Coordinates of C-alpha atoms and ligand atoms in Angstrom, one line a residue:
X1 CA -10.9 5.4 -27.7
X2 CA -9.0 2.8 -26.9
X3 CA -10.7 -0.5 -26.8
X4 CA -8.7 -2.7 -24.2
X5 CA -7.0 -0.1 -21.4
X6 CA -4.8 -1.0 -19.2
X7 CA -4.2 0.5 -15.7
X8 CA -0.7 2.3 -15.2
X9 CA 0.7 2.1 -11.9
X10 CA 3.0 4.0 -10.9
X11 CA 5.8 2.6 -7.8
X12 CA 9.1 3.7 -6.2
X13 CA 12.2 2.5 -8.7
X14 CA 14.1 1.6 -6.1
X15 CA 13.9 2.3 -2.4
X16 CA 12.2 1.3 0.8
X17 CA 8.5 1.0 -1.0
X18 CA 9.8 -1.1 -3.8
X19 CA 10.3 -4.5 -2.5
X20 CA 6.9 -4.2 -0.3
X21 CA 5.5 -2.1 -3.3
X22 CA 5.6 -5.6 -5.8
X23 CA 4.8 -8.0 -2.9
X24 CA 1.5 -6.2 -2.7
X25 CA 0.8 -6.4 -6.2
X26 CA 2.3 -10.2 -6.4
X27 CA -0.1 -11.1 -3.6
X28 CA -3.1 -9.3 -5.5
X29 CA -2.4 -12.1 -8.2
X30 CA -0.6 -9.9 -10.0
X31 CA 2.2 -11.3 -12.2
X32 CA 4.7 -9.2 -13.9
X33 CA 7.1 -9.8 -16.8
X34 CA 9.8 -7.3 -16.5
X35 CA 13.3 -7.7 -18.2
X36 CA 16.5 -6.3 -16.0
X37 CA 16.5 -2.5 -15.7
X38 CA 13.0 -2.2 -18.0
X39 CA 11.1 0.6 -16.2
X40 CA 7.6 -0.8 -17.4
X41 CA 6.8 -4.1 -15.8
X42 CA 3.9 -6.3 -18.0
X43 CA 0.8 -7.6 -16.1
X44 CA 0.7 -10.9 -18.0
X45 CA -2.4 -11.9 -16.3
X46 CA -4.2 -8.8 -15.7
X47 CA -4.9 -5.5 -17.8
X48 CA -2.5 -3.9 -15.2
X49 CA 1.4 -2.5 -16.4
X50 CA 3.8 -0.9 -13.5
X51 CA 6.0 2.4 -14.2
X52 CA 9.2 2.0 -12.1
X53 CA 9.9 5.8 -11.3
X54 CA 11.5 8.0 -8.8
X55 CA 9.0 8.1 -5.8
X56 CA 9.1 11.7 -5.8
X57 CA 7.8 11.8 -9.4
X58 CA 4.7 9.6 -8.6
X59 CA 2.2 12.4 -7.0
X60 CA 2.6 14.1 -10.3
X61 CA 2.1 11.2 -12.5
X62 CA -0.7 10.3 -10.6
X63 CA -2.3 13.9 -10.4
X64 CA -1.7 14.7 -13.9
X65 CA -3.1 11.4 -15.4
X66 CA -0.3 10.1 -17.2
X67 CA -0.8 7.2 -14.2
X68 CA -4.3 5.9 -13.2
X69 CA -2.5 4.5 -9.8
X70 CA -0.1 5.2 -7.7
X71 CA 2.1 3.7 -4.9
X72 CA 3.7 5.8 -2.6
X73 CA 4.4 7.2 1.0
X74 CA 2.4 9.4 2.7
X75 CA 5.9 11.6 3.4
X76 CA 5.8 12.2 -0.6
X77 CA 2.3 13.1 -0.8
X78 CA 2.5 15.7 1.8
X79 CA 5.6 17.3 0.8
X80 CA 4.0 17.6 -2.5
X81 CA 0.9 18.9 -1.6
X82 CA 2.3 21.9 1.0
X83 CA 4.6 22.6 -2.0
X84 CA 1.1 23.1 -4.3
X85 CA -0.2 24.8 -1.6
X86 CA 2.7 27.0 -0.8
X87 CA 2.1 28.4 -4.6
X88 CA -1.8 28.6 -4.5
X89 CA -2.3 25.3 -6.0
X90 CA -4.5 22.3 -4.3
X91 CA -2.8 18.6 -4.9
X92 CA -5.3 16.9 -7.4
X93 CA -4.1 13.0 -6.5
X94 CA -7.0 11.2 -4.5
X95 CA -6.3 8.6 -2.0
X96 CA -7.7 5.2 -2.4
X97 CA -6.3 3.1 0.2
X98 CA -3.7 3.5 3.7
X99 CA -1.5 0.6 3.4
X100 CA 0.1 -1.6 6.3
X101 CA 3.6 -0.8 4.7
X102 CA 6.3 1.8 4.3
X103 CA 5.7 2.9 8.0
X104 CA 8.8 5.4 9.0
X105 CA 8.9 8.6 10.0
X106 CA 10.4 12.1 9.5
X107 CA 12.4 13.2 12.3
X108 CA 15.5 15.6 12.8
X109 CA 18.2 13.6 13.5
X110 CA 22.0 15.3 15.7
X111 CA 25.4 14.1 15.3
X112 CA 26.0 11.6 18.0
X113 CA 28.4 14.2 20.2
X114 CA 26.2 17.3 19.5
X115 CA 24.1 18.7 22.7
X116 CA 20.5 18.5 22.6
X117 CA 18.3 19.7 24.9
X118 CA 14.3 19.4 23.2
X119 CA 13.2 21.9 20.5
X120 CA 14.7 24.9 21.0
X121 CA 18.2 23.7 20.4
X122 CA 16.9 24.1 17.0
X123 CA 16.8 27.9 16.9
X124 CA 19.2 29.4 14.4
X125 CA 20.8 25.8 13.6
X126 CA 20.9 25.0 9.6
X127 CA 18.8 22.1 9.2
X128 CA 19.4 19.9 6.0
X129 CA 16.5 18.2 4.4
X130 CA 15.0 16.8 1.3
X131 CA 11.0 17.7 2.7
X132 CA 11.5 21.5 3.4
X133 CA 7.6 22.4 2.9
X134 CA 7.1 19.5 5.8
X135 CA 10.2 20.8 7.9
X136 CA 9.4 24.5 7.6
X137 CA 5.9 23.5 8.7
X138 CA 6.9 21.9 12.1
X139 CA 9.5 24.9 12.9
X140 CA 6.8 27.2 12.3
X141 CA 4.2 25.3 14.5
X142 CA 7.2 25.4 17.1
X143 CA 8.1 29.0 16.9
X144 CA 11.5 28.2 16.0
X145 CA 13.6 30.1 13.2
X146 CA 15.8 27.6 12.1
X147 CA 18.2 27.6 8.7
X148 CA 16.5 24.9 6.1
X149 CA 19.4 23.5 3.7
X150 CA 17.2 22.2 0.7
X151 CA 19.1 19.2 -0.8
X152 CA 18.0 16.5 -3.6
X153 CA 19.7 13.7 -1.4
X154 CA 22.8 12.0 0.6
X155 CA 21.1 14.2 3.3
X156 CA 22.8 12.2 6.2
X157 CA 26.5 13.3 5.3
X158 CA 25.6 17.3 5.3
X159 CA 26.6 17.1 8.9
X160 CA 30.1 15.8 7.9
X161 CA 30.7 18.1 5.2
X162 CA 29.8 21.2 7.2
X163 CA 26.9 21.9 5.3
X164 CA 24.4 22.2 8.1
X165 CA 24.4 21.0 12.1
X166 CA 21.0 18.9 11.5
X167 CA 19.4 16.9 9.2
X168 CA 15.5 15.9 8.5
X169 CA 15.3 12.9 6.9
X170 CA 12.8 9.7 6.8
X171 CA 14.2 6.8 9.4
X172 CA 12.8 3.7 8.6
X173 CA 15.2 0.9 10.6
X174 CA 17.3 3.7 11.5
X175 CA 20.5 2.2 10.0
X176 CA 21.2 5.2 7.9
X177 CA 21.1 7.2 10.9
X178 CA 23.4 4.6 12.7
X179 CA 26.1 4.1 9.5
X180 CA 26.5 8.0 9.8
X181 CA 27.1 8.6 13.5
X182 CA 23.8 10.4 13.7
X183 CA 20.6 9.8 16.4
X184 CA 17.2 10.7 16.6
X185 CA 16.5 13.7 18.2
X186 CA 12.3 14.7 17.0
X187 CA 9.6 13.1 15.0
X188 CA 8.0 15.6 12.6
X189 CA 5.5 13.6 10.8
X190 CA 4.6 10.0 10.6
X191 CA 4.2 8.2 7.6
X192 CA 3.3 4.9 5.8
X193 CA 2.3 3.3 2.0
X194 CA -0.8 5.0 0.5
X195 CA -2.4 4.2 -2.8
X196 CA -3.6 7.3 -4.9
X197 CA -5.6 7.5 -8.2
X198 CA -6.1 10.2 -11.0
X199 CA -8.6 12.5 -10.2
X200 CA -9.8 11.5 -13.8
X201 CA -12.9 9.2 -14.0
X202 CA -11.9 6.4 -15.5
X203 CA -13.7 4.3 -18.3
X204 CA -15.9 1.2 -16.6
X205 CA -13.3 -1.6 -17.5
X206 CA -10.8 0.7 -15.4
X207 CA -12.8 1.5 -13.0
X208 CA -13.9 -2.7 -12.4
X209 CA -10.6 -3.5 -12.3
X210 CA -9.7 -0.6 -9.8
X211 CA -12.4 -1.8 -7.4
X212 CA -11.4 -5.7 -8.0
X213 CA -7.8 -4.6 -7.2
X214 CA -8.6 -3.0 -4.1
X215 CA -11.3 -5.7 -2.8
X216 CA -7.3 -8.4 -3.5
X217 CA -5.8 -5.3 -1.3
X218 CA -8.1 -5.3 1.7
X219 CA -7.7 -9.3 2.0
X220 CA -4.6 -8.8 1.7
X221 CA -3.9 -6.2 4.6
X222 CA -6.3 -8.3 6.4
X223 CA -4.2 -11.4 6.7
X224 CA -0.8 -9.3 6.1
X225 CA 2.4 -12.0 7.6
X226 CA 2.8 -11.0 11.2
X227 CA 5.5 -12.3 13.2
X228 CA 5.7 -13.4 16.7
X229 CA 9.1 -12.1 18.4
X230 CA 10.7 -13.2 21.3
X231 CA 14.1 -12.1 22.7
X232 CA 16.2 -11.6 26.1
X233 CA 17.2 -8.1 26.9
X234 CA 18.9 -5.7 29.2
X235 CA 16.1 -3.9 31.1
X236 CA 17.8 -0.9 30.3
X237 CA 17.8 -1.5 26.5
X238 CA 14.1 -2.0 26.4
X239 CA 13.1 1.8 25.3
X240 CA 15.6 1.3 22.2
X241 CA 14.4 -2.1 21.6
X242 CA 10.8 -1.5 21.8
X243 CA 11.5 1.3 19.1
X244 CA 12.9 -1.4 16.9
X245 CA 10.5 -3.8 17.0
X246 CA 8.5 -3.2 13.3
X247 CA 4.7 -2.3 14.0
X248 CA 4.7 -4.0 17.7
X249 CA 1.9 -2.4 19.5
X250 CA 2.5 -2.9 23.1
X251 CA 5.1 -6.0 24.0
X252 CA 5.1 -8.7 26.9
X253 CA 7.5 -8.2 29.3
X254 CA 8.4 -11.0 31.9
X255 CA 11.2 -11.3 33.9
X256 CA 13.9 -13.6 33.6
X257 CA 14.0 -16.1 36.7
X258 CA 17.6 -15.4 38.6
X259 CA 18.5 -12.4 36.2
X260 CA 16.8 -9.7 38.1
X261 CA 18.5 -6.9 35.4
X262 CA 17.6 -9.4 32.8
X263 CA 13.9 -9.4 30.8
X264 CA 12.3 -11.8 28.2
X265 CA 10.4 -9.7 25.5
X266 CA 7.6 -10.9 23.1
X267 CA 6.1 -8.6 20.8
X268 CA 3.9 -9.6 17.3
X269 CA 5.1 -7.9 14.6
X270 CA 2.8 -6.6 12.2
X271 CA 5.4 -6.2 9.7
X272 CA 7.9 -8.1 8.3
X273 CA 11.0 -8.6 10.2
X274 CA 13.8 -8.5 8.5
X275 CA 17.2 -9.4 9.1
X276 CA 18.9 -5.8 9.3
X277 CA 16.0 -5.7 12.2
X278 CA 17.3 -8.1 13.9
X279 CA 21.3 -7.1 13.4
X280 CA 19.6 -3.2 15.0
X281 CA 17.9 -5.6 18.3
X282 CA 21.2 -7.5 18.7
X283 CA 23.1 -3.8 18.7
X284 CA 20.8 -2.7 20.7
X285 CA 21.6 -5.4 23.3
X286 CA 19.1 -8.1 22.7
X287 CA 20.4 -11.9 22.9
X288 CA 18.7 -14.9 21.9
X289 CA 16.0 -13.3 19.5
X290 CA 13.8 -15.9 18.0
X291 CA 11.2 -14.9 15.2
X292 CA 7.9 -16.8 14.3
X293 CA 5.3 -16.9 11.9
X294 CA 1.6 -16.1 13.5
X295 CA -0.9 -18.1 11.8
X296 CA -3.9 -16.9 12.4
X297 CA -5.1 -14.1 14.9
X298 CA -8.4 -12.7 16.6
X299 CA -8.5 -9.2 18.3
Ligands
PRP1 C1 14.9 6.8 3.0 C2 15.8 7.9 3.7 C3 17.0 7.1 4.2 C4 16.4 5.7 4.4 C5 16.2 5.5 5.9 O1 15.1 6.7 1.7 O2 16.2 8.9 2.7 O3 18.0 7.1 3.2 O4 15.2 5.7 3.7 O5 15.9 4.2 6.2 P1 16.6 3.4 7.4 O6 16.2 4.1 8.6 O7 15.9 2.0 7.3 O8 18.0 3.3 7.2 P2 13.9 6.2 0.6 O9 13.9 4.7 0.4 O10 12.6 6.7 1.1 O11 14.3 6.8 -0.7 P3 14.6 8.3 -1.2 O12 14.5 9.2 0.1 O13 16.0 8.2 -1.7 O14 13.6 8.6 -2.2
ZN2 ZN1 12.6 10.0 -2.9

């Protein structure tokens, strides 16, 4: 038996959970020694080591207990667990904790000139998609018999290459979507960061340091960096902008004295706002946008 374990935790190599993924983790305390390209990162001040893996790999990691912990998205988790399902298995992974990060969703997304009229435009179209357990899923709640192209990724060009008319993919800031001449047609499933665990009970010096580590978590979700936006729009931009603004709930909007087409906008952020957000809000027709840090808040 091994006398000092250390928790394995298992995140996204590189993608849209990474960067959020290690700022968790760095605001737990946590700090990690991890040379260029290594794919284990050292907890230097707690008995806590991070695999850097392919986010699609981390359910099974997790569930199979060559990782105590695991950071991923909610999208993965399901995919993985109708997949199980779809062979008779049940997903063994247990969830410890939604997080306030990684929020995107997975919609079908047209080509900018293609005619879409709701749902059944759908029927008989070949749909191209790295999440075909989750796709096939909403087409069969919808009634629809639609192609599904199953690809391992580049999903947004299948469009251009003639491979299918659609795609399903995750839209985050929806600049993939943008680069590739492609909009937003339906949302099949919402998703965020979740934090699973092995369904292995763990040895008592794991197990403290799993329940200290989520304790750090929870203060940290409770304070999480909000920002306070404020912008000038087109009235007629604010559905698209609204949309854009990460985690607003429901924004101020007052009127711009003399510019009767003309709104101000403020909106607080619970997420971070970066600047590709703000390049989106500018596109979208937003002027002067202005972002601020909220101190302290009471609901
Ligand atoms: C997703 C998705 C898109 C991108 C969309 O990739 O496949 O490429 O994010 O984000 P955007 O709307 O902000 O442009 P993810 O990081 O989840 O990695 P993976 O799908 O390659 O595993
Ligand atoms: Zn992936």
């Amino acid at each position: 038996m091994d006398e000092n374990p250390r928790l394995k935790l298992a995140v996204q190599k590189s993608g849209r959970l990474t960067d959020p993924s290690l700022d968790l983790l760095n605001r737990c305390g946590l700090k990690l020694a991890r040379g260029k390209d290594q794919l284990v990162g050292f907890g230097e001040n707690l008995p806590l080591d991070v695999l850097f893996v392919r986010d699609d790999d981390i359910p099974d990691l997790v569930q199979e207990d060559v990782c105590d912990l695991g950071l991923v998205g909610l999208n993965v988790l399901e995919e993985r667990r109708l997949e199980l399902a779809a062979r008779g298995a049940v997903a063994r992974f247990e969830k410890l904790r939604d997080l306030d990060f990684g929020r995107c969703r997975l919609a079908i997304a047209a080509p900018n000139e293609a005619r879409f009229d709701g749902p059944e435009t759908l029927r008989g179209k070949r749909i191209a998609t790295t999440y075909p357990f989750m796709l096939g899923r909403y087409l069969q709640t919808m009634d629809i018999a639609a192609e599904i192209v199953t690809l391992s990724g580049a999903v947004e060009i299948a469009p251009r290459l003639g491979r299918a008319d659609l795609i399903c993919d995750l839209v985050s800031t929806g600049s993939t979507l943008q680069a590739n001449h492609l909009r937003e047609v339906l949302t099949v499933a919402e998703s965020h960061a979740v934090l699973i665990r092995t369904p292995v009970p763990l040895p008592a010096f794991k197990a403290g340091w799993v329940e200290r580590m989520l304790l750090r978590i929870d203060g940290v979700e409770r304070v999480k960096e909000s920002k306070y936006v404020m912008l000038h729009a087109p009235r007629s931009a604010l559905p698209a902008i609204r949309k854009l603004l990460p985690g607003s709930e429901s924004p101020t909007i007052i009127p711009l004295d003399g510019f009767p087409e003309r709104v101000v906008v403020h909106a607080v952020c619970r997420e971070n706002v970066f600047w590709e957000t703000l390049e989106s809000l500018k596109q979208a027709g937003a002027s002067s946008v202005l972002v601020l840090p909220v101190e302290k808040m009471l609901a």
